[in-house]
Amino acid sequence: MQQCPPSPRRLRTLCRLMLPGLLVLLPALAAARAPESLALWPLPLSVEVSPRQLLLAPNNFFISHGPNSTAGPSCAILQEAFRRYYEFIFGFNKQHYGPTRTPTGTELQQLLVTVVLDSECDAFPGISSDESYSLLVKEPVAMLKANRVWGALRGLETFSQLIYQDSYGTFTISESTIIDSPRFPHRGILIDTSRHYLPVKVILETLDAMSFNKFNVLHWHVVDDPSFPYQSIVFPELSNKGSYSLSHVYTPNDVRKVIEYARLRGIRVLPEFDSPGHTLSWGKGQNDLLTPCYSAEQPSGDFGPINPTVNTTYSFLYKFFQEISKVFPDQFIHLGGDEVEFHCWASNPKIQNFMKQKGFGTDYKKLQSFYIQKLMDIIAAVNKKSIVWQEVFDGSAKLQPGTVVEVWKAEKYPEELTKVTEGGYPVILAAPWYLDLISYGQDWKRYYQVEPLNFYGSQEQKKLVIGGEACLWGEYVDATNLTPRLWPRASAVGERLWSHGDVRGLEDAYNRLMRHRCRMVRRGIAAQPLFTGYCNYEESI
Amino acid sequence: MAGSTLWFSLLLAAATAGPATALWPWPQYIQTSDQRYAVLPKNFDFRYHAGSAAKPGCSVLDQAFQRYRHLLFHSASDSPTGRTEKQYAAEKNTLTIFVATPGCHQLPSLESVENYTLTINDEQCFLLSETVWGALRGLETFSQLIWRSADGTFFINKTDIVDFPRFPHRGLLLDTSRHYLPLSSILDTLDVMAYNKFNVFHWHLVDDPSFPYDSVTFPELARKGSYNPVTHIYTVQDVKEVVEYARLRGIRVVPEFDTPGHTLSWGLGVPGLLTPCYSGSKPSGTFGPVNPILNSTYEFMTTFFLEISSVFPDFYLHLGGDEVDFSCWKSNPDVQAFMKKKGFGEDFKQLESLYIQMLLNIVSAYGKGYVVWQEVFDNKVKVQPDTIIHVWREEAPVNYLKELELITQAGFRALLSAPWYLNRITYGPDWKEFYMVEPLAFDGSPEQKALVIGGEACMWGEYVDSTNLVPRLWPRAGAVAERLWSNSRVTDLEFALTRLTNFRCELLRRGVQAQPLNVGYCEQEFEQA
């Protein structure tokens, strides 16, 4: 229990809590007394809650720009967010509340949002976006301050989580002071739209739920072996031939919609175009891109990874990634590079020749490195930075400084973190957070208890861990089960990546997460239950 | 074994030809050919044969016709116009139904005959069944035989089907105590059950966490014991709606009121019903199972089950009897004294036995049959010979197949659920494990095997509510449905995967949020309008 129960009868003195290391634990109290009250998720860095409660009247409360804010009504990010959060706070009940005034002195009438520095209203969020904010809730006007709009968005979410309905249905908030900023700058969710196509509606809903959990990266694993749903402008045959059907595609308009919807929520869209393996679906629309496999000196008719030995491959990749670099505004592109099967390369006489010519012997890792380096040069040429799966680092390709390595193999991942950071590369952790690997019971606890910095290494090495991702691979997931499978399990990862490393208590997490899940349900997200029990507003699902 | 060769040849045919590959569960005998007939939505009609015992006005079939017309053709309007006017040499625009025995207003029962034959050839398009329940099963099969070509035309192939269930009790358990399920979730589930030819809804209504059944005689039970006495209850009217909705789909509703354990939520509304636990010489403030030593307990049960017996029309009630924790009984001095007086020594199984026997007497006096969980049998409670024993434990005290052997050896009828706890999820295609279960793979005489009346897929509610019920249930429960309906030789996993994948897409088309079995896609995805 890092926050105080907002019960005025119980505590007369200001309950001053938080700041890591100085935690005052009040288990059971908050949970037992206030089932619908404070359930901050992820827990902010510092929370002070006073016993003094303020009431909010839907017809006499509004969110607006502070007088000194660098953002104003022309800032779409905030205008849209004000409207969204008003809806989340007062929800479906607002029409039931007439203009009845509450006694003055106990009412919160306004939230003023002030952006201090250049607002970045019209920009895209990036890896170094400032998401910090401070929130002062005091009668009659609450103040939310942030350096940039990104922090304002996070603060609005927190503000909405502070408000609850008491047993009479009155919207209530405790006077409080919150100072908050994320522990890691990269907090991602991976979705896989190749193994199963996900309708745009489902992706947008996921972005909403991500913002409720302060995630800020949608890692979009767009294409893979089974299907190629990305509709390329330059190479339309890729999806014409490689998608499941012509209705299972993302048009340029769909992609723009996703990117803008994400931007409005302070979420980056990180596209992954995995190669040279995991590319079967590319081959259908792009002749001669994949390696023909041989069986007994004859082409077998099967295809392997991208053919790294021909120039046409690289001219294709250059044009393709030129398009990708324009369509996706993020500074990074995920290049994949995982699980490259060598047997098809090894079977092909032309590739064998090439290997000989290059002096690679039979070390196909060298061929893989050759390919990846040419690809990373292309990415640099289109002014983007690369993220790769850990094999690329393991395969000892010379990575450009600043290339981000994503660690996904569960076995001995702390050792891998040590190695990658020893090499001086920034790293993203996904290994312990493969949410598609379901099991019976409360597996969220396992995700929650992961400590990303729990590996052998110097302070400088630890600083290279820029964050993590919860991955929901698509073998067994589509629109029918994505939302309940992702939430609230991914929320556990959300708090691990946002909150201070000392926030680890499972019982407290359970009590908050249970209520956070009910809040998501109330907002229309079909988040599944943690355990036996109920929510007050289950009907919205 | 003529049947066996026939079946294998059909298996091959179905696996290669498109049309029949969405059939689920697989019929007992089927012969199809490539010869096809067009079905024109505009002209299509279900019609009672003049000699049929069920006639227009038969609620069960009248409404089924409407449902299946909608399921089959609701998307027909988006077919390219002009095409629909095309004349096909061979059209089938009437399915004629002949039901041999009357009975449109009755309830389905364990004894209901669900056999049917379906004949689609040049001369006929005909569904013949003994009862309306068989006709319902046949209509479902008929709906699965119709397919749509790329240009939007509906077709049905020349087909002969003779079909009947392998087991008469094919159930699905939902748990509305650990999480409340809105009425709409229950009704939707009944629809999908009918698509899978399930015929028993085992409604685990109440348990420790909550008591959502709004009893007329004891309104305090739900008022105090439900999660919310307004929004999280089932009124008697709700129950009636469920029972009628189920009846119209040939599904029985077997309610479970589990005692003497799993009853914490009962205690809130009926003071004195539960055993006060002691810590040392003082009541600890916590409560254990129903208190079996008081007359008031049996008076309560007599009144309560009188209500239940009339609200739930099925012949059977499920009385639970599982997982009785003896520690609270042991701690209570009054219970100890009672044990001594009865000469039970330290054997609390005898106390449980006494309770169960009293309860069974009460329920049988109301003319009801009953199902109990296996502990009642394991603990050697004396029960009437017509009791149905429900096997749920996988390994202890013995493997579930051995348990079936012991139960049937003792002459009791048995129901199997142990390998079909669908709430227990694992990564990957776990439906295969459910599918490969053979309920009769135990040592026993043919008479013993005949005592296994079926099984149930169970979806316990610890981690399940309306947010995830549907994708967790379907199509996984379909594996159990086929095991309980189809011939025991239908065990080919590849054949099953092909059909179940197609059937799952058909479920999506029907609006059911059934999750994927593997990598792939359906023409019409969920949430893609």
XYZ file of N, CA and C in Angstrom, chain A residues 194-197 199 201-202 205 226 244-245 247-249 436-442 473-481 484-485 517 521 525-536 538-539 541, chain B residues 177-182 209 227-228 231-232 423-429 460-468 471-472 504 508 512-529:
294
model
N 0.812 -10.965 -38.624
C 1.069 -11.858 -39.745
C 0.469 -13.240 -39.509
N 0.678 -13.780 -38.312
C 0.141 -15.120 -38.031
C -1.377 -15.090 -37.980
N -1.910 -14.005 -37.422
C -3.333 -13.708 -37.592
C -3.473 -12.222 -37.883
N -4.338 -11.925 -38.803
C -4.627 -10.530 -39.118
C -5.445 -9.929 -37.969
N -7.875 -6.790 -37.136
C -8.569 -5.638 -37.709
C -8.075 -4.338 -37.057
N -9.548 -1.866 -35.941
C -10.298 -1.551 -34.731
C -9.644 -2.158 -33.480
N -9.164 -3.380 -33.622
C -8.533 -4.068 -32.495
C -7.195 -3.409 -32.134
N -7.987 -0.200 -30.285
C -8.417 -0.506 -28.919
C -7.206 -0.851 -28.048
N 3.726 -16.369 -42.428
C 2.384 -16.749 -42.886
C 1.690 -15.735 -43.789
N -3.340 -12.865 -46.531
C -4.295 -13.979 -46.481
C -5.394 -13.790 -47.515
N -5.881 -12.563 -47.618
C -6.871 -12.251 -48.635
C -6.807 -10.751 -48.849
N -8.930 -8.673 -48.216
C -9.505 -7.907 -47.104
C -8.625 -8.004 -45.852
N -7.582 -8.829 -45.912
C -6.671 -8.951 -44.772
C -5.399 -8.129 -45.011
N -5.594 -6.848 -45.300
C -4.442 -5.974 -45.545
C -4.587 -4.681 -44.746
N 2.083 -14.597 -24.912
C 1.347 -15.622 -25.669
C 1.517 -16.998 -25.040
N 2.579 -17.170 -24.226
C 2.788 -18.465 -23.560
C 1.919 -18.512 -22.309
N 0.694 -18.941 -22.480
C -0.251 -18.888 -21.359
C -0.102 -20.098 -20.459
N -0.524 -19.935 -19.222
C -0.578 -21.063 -18.298
C -1.724 -20.797 -17.348
N -2.064 -21.809 -16.563
C -3.213 -21.676 -15.676
C -2.844 -20.861 -14.446
N -3.713 -19.968 -14.051
C -3.508 -19.248 -12.795
C -2.967 -17.852 -12.985
N -2.413 -17.312 -11.901
C -2.039 -15.893 -11.882
C -0.608 -15.667 -12.377
N 2.682 -12.882 -29.340
C 2.818 -13.488 -30.663
C 1.507 -14.115 -31.087
N 1.329 -14.263 -32.403
C -0.008 -14.512 -32.918
C -0.391 -15.928 -33.297
N 0.422 -16.929 -32.936
C 0.055 -18.290 -33.337
C -1.373 -18.633 -32.940
N -1.746 -18.275 -31.717
C -3.052 -18.660 -31.187
C -3.891 -17.455 -30.789
N -3.556 -16.319 -31.343
C -4.226 -15.082 -30.939
C -4.754 -14.338 -32.154
N -6.004 -13.971 -32.111
C -6.531 -13.038 -33.099
C -7.538 -12.130 -32.409
N -8.372 -11.474 -33.215
C -9.293 -10.496 -32.639
C -10.227 -11.101 -31.597
N -10.437 -12.419 -31.651
C -11.396 -13.027 -30.717
C -10.871 -13.071 -29.292
N -9.558 -13.168 -29.129
C -9.052 -13.372 -27.768
C -7.901 -12.443 -27.396
N -8.611 -9.963 -23.887
C -8.526 -10.605 -22.571
C -7.192 -11.311 -22.310
N -6.504 -11.711 -23.371
C -5.218 -12.373 -23.159
C -4.132 -11.358 -22.826
N -8.028 -3.263 -13.297
C -8.682 -4.093 -14.299
C -10.180 -3.745 -14.406
N -12.239 -2.442 -17.651
C -13.520 -3.018 -18.081
C -14.556 -1.911 -18.226
N -12.678 -2.035 -22.153
C -11.635 -2.995 -22.522
C -11.952 -4.330 -21.840
N -12.084 -5.389 -22.616
C -12.461 -6.692 -22.063
C -11.267 -7.354 -21.381
N -10.752 -6.701 -20.342
C -9.623 -7.258 -19.588
C -10.137 -8.394 -18.713
N -9.419 -9.515 -18.734
C -9.927 -10.684 -18.013
C -9.680 -10.565 -16.516
N -10.405 -11.366 -15.714
C -10.245 -11.240 -14.259
C -8.913 -11.816 -13.781
N -8.421 -11.276 -12.662
C -7.215 -11.808 -12.028
C -7.551 -13.050 -11.226
N -8.728 -13.032 -10.643
C -9.157 -14.132 -9.791
C -10.642 -13.948 -9.515
N -11.199 -14.899 -8.754
C -12.582 -14.853 -8.318
C -12.975 -13.463 -7.818
N -14.148 -13.010 -8.187
C -14.618 -11.709 -7.725
C -15.514 -11.052 -8.750
N -15.632 -9.745 -8.659
C -16.521 -9.046 -9.575
C -16.125 -7.585 -9.679
N -16.679 -6.932 -10.705
C -16.543 -5.484 -10.850
C -17.939 -4.881 -10.772
N -17.982 -3.634 -10.393
C -19.276 -2.979 -10.307
C -19.869 -2.639 -11.662
N -19.610 -4.280 -14.803
C -19.241 -5.312 -15.758
C -20.069 -5.242 -17.029
N -21.175 -4.515 -16.954
C -22.127 -4.564 -18.077
C -21.547 -3.930 -19.333
N -19.037 -4.573 -20.925
C -18.417 -5.534 -21.848
C -19.491 -6.414 -22.476
N -20.751 -18.625 -9.832
C -20.510 -18.171 -8.465
C -19.173 -17.452 -8.348
N -18.120 -18.018 -8.916
C -16.797 -17.391 -8.813
C -16.759 -16.093 -9.601
N -17.421 -16.104 -10.749
C -17.725 -14.848 -11.439
C -19.164 -14.925 -11.917
N -19.845 -13.831 -11.784
C -21.204 -13.744 -12.304
C -21.143 -13.681 -13.826
N -22.006 -14.423 -14.469
C -22.099 -14.317 -15.938
C -23.447 -13.697 -16.284
N -23.420 -12.620 -17.062
C -24.695 -12.004 -17.440
C -25.576 -13.014 -18.171
N -17.874 -18.302 -3.183
C -17.728 -16.848 -3.344
C -19.042 -16.076 -3.435
N -22.806 -11.111 -5.118
C -21.844 -10.014 -5.226
C -22.559 -8.672 -5.179
N -23.714 -8.628 -5.800
C -24.532 -7.424 -5.776
C -25.971 -7.883 -5.927
N -27.598 -6.319 -9.439
C -27.017 -6.544 -10.769
C -26.415 -7.943 -10.938
N -26.100 -8.621 -9.841
C -25.404 -9.899 -9.954
C -26.245 -11.053 -9.409
N -11.147 -24.874 -18.108
C -10.611 -23.679 -17.446
C -9.095 -23.790 -17.295
N -8.577 -25.005 -17.287
C -7.127 -25.183 -17.161
C -6.497 -24.989 -18.529
N -5.879 -23.834 -18.724
C -5.338 -23.532 -20.034
C -3.841 -23.823 -20.088
N -3.377 -24.187 -21.260
C -1.948 -24.352 -21.507
C -1.664 -23.779 -22.879
N -0.400 -23.573 -23.172
C -0.025 -23.023 -24.469
C -0.178 -24.084 -25.549
N -0.738 -23.689 -26.662
C -0.780 -24.604 -27.794
C -2.127 -25.266 -27.982
N -2.163 -26.201 -28.922
C -3.435 -26.815 -29.316
C -3.896 -27.889 -28.332
N -14.734 -23.880 -15.073
C -14.804 -23.305 -13.742
C -14.415 -21.837 -13.800
N -14.885 -21.072 -12.807
C -14.871 -19.636 -12.978
C -13.792 -18.835 -12.271
N -12.775 -19.469 -11.686
C -11.747 -18.684 -10.983
C -11.210 -17.549 -11.840
N -10.932 -17.867 -13.099
C -10.273 -16.889 -13.970
C -11.114 -16.550 -15.200
N -12.399 -16.832 -15.098
C -13.250 -16.682 -16.281
C -14.485 -15.856 -15.958
N -14.707 -14.838 -16.735
C -15.989 -14.144 -16.680
C -16.383 -13.753 -18.093
N -17.300 -12.833 -18.222
C -17.809 -12.569 -19.575
C -16.755 -11.950 -20.482
N -15.632 -11.474 -19.919
C -14.599 -10.899 -20.779
C -13.857 -11.959 -21.584
N -13.753 -13.166 -21.044
C -12.938 -14.186 -21.735
C -13.614 -15.537 -21.891
N -14.043 -16.987 -26.003
C -12.860 -17.531 -26.688
C -12.198 -18.687 -25.936
N -12.361 -18.719 -24.601
C -11.756 -19.818 -23.853
C -12.549 -21.109 -24.040
N -14.806 -23.537 -36.830
C -14.505 -22.325 -36.059
C -14.761 -21.076 -36.905
N -17.414 -18.000 -36.248
C -17.174 -16.561 -36.401
C -18.252 -15.937 -37.277
N -19.919 -15.820 -33.215
C -19.352 -16.360 -31.984
C -17.856 -16.065 -31.941
N -17.418 -15.521 -30.815
C -16.019 -15.099 -30.653
C -15.133 -16.310 -30.357
N -15.089 -17.268 -31.274
C -14.318 -18.501 -31.051
C -12.862 -18.274 -31.446
N -11.941 -18.674 -30.589
C -10.532 -18.347 -30.814
C -9.894 -19.271 -31.855
N -8.751 -18.852 -32.404
C -8.133 -19.657 -33.460
C -7.462 -20.912 -32.915
N -7.380 -21.946 -33.771
C -6.724 -23.196 -33.407
C -5.254 -23.161 -33.760
N -4.911 -22.298 -34.716
C -3.564 -22.301 -35.264
C -3.392 -21.042 -36.104
N -2.223 -20.878 -36.679
C -1.976 -19.769 -37.601
C -2.945 -19.856 -38.778
N -3.460 -18.732 -39.215
C -4.345 -18.749 -40.366
C -5.370 -17.642 -40.330
N -6.449 -17.824 -41.050
C -7.451 -16.756 -41.106
C -8.810 -17.318 -41.465
N -9.823 -16.522 -41.238
C -11.163 -16.816 -41.722
C -11.572 -15.700 -42.671
N -12.415 -16.038 -43.649
C -12.882 -15.010 -44.591
C -13.467 -13.839 -43.810
N -14.251 -14.179 -42.825
C -14.851 -13.137 -42.017
C -14.279 -13.211 -40.603
N -13.490 -12.211 -40.246
C -12.867 -12.219 -38.926
C -13.774 -11.546 -37.899
N -13.503 -11.826 -36.655
C -14.236 -11.153 -35.588
C -13.843 -9.674 -35.562
N -14.807 -8.826 -35.310
C -14.544 -7.375 -35.219
C -14.104 -6.762 -36.534
N -14.335 -7.467 -37.622
C -13.989 -6.865 -38.909
C -15.269 -6.731 -39.706
N -15.926 -5.608 -39.526
C -17.206 -5.431 -40.202
C -17.006 -4.639 -41.483
